[in-house]
PDB file of C-alpha atoms in Angstrom:
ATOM      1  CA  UNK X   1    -102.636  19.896 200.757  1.00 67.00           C
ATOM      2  CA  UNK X   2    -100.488  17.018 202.668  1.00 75.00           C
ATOM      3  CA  UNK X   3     -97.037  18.293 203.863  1.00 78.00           C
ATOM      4  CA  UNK X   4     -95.612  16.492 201.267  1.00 84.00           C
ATOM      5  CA  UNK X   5     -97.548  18.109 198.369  1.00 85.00           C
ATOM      6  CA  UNK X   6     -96.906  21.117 199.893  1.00 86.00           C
ATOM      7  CA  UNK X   7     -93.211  20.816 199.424  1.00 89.00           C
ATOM      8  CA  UNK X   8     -93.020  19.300 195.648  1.00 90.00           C
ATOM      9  CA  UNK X   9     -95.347  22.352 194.528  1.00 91.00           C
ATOM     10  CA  UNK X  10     -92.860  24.812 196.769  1.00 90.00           C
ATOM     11  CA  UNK X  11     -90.012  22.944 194.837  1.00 93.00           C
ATOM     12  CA  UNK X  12     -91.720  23.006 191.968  1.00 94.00           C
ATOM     13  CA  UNK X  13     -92.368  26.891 192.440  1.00 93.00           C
ATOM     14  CA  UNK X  14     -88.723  27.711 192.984  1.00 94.00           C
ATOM     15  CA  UNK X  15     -87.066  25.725 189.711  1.00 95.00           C
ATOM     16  CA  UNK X  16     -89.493  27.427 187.338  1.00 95.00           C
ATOM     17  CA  UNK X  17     -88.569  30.721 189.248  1.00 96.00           C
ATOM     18  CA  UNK X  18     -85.223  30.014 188.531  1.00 95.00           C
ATOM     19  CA  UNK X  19     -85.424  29.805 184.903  1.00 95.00           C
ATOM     20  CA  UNK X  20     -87.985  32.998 184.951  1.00 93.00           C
ATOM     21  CA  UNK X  21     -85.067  35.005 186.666  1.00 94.00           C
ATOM     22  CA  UNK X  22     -82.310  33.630 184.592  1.00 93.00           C
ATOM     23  CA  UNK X  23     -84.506  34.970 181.614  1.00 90.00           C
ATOM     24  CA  UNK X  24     -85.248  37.720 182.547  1.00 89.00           C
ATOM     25  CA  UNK X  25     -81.543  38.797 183.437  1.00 90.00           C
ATOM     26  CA  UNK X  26     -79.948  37.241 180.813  1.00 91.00           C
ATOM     27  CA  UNK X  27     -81.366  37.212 177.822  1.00 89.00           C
ATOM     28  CA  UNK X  28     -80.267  40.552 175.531  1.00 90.00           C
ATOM     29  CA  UNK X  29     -82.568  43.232 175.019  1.00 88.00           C
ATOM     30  CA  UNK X  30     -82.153  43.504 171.388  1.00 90.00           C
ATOM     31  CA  UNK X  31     -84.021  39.894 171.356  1.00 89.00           C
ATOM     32  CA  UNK X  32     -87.166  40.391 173.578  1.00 90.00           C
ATOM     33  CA  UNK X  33     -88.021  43.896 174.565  1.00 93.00           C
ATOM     34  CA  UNK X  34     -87.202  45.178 177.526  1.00 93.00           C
ATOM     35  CA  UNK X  35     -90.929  45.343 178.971  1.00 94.00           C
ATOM     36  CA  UNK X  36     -91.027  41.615 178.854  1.00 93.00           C
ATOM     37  CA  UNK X  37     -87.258  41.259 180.505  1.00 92.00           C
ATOM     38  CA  UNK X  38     -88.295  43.098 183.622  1.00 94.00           C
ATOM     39  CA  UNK X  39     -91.757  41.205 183.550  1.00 94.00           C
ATOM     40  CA  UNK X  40     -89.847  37.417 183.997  1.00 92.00           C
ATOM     41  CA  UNK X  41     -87.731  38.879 186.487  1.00 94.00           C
ATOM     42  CA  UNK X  42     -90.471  40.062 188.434  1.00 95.00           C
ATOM     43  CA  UNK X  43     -92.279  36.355 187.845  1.00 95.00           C
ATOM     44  CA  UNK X  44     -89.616  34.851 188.760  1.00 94.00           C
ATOM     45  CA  UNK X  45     -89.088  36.743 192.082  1.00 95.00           C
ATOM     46  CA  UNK X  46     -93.052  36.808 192.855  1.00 96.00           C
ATOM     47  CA  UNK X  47     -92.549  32.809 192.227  1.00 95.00           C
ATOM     48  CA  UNK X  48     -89.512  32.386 193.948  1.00 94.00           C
ATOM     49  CA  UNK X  49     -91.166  33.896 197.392  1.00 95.00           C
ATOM     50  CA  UNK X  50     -94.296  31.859 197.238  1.00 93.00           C
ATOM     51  CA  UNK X  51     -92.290  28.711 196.603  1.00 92.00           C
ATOM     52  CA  UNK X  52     -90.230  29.342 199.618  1.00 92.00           C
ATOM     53  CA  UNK X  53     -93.174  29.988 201.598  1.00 90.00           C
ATOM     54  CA  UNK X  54     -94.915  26.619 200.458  1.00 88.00           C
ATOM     55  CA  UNK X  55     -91.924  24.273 200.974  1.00 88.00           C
ATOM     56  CA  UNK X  56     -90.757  25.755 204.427  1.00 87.00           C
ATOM     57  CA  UNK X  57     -94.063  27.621 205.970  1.00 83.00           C
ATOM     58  CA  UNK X  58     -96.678  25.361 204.904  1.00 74.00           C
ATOM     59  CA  UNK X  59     -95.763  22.332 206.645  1.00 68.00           C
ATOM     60  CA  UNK X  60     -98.973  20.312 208.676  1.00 59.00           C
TER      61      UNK X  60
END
């Protein structure tokens, strides 16, 4: 992937993480259980790493 690419999908990455983690810590448990909760806040961390490390480490 061009250097470009590699910085729209790292961009990409890190606004759906963003919504993932805002999810996750936001949204009440008495609406989604708490299983799920912890599971988009762990998404959205996972995603938020690996778009950090496409748009700034992956650059050719």
């Amino acid at each position: 992937m061009s250097g470009t690419g590699s910085k729209i999908c790292g961009l990409i990455l890190i606004i759906i993480s963003i919504f993932l983690l805002l999810g996750g810590l936001y949204l009440p448990a008495a609406v989604i259980p708490v299983w799920i909760l912890r599971g988009l806040d762990i998404a959205g961390l996972i995603l938020l790493a690996v778009g950090i490390v496409m748009y700034k480490v992956l650059k050719r």
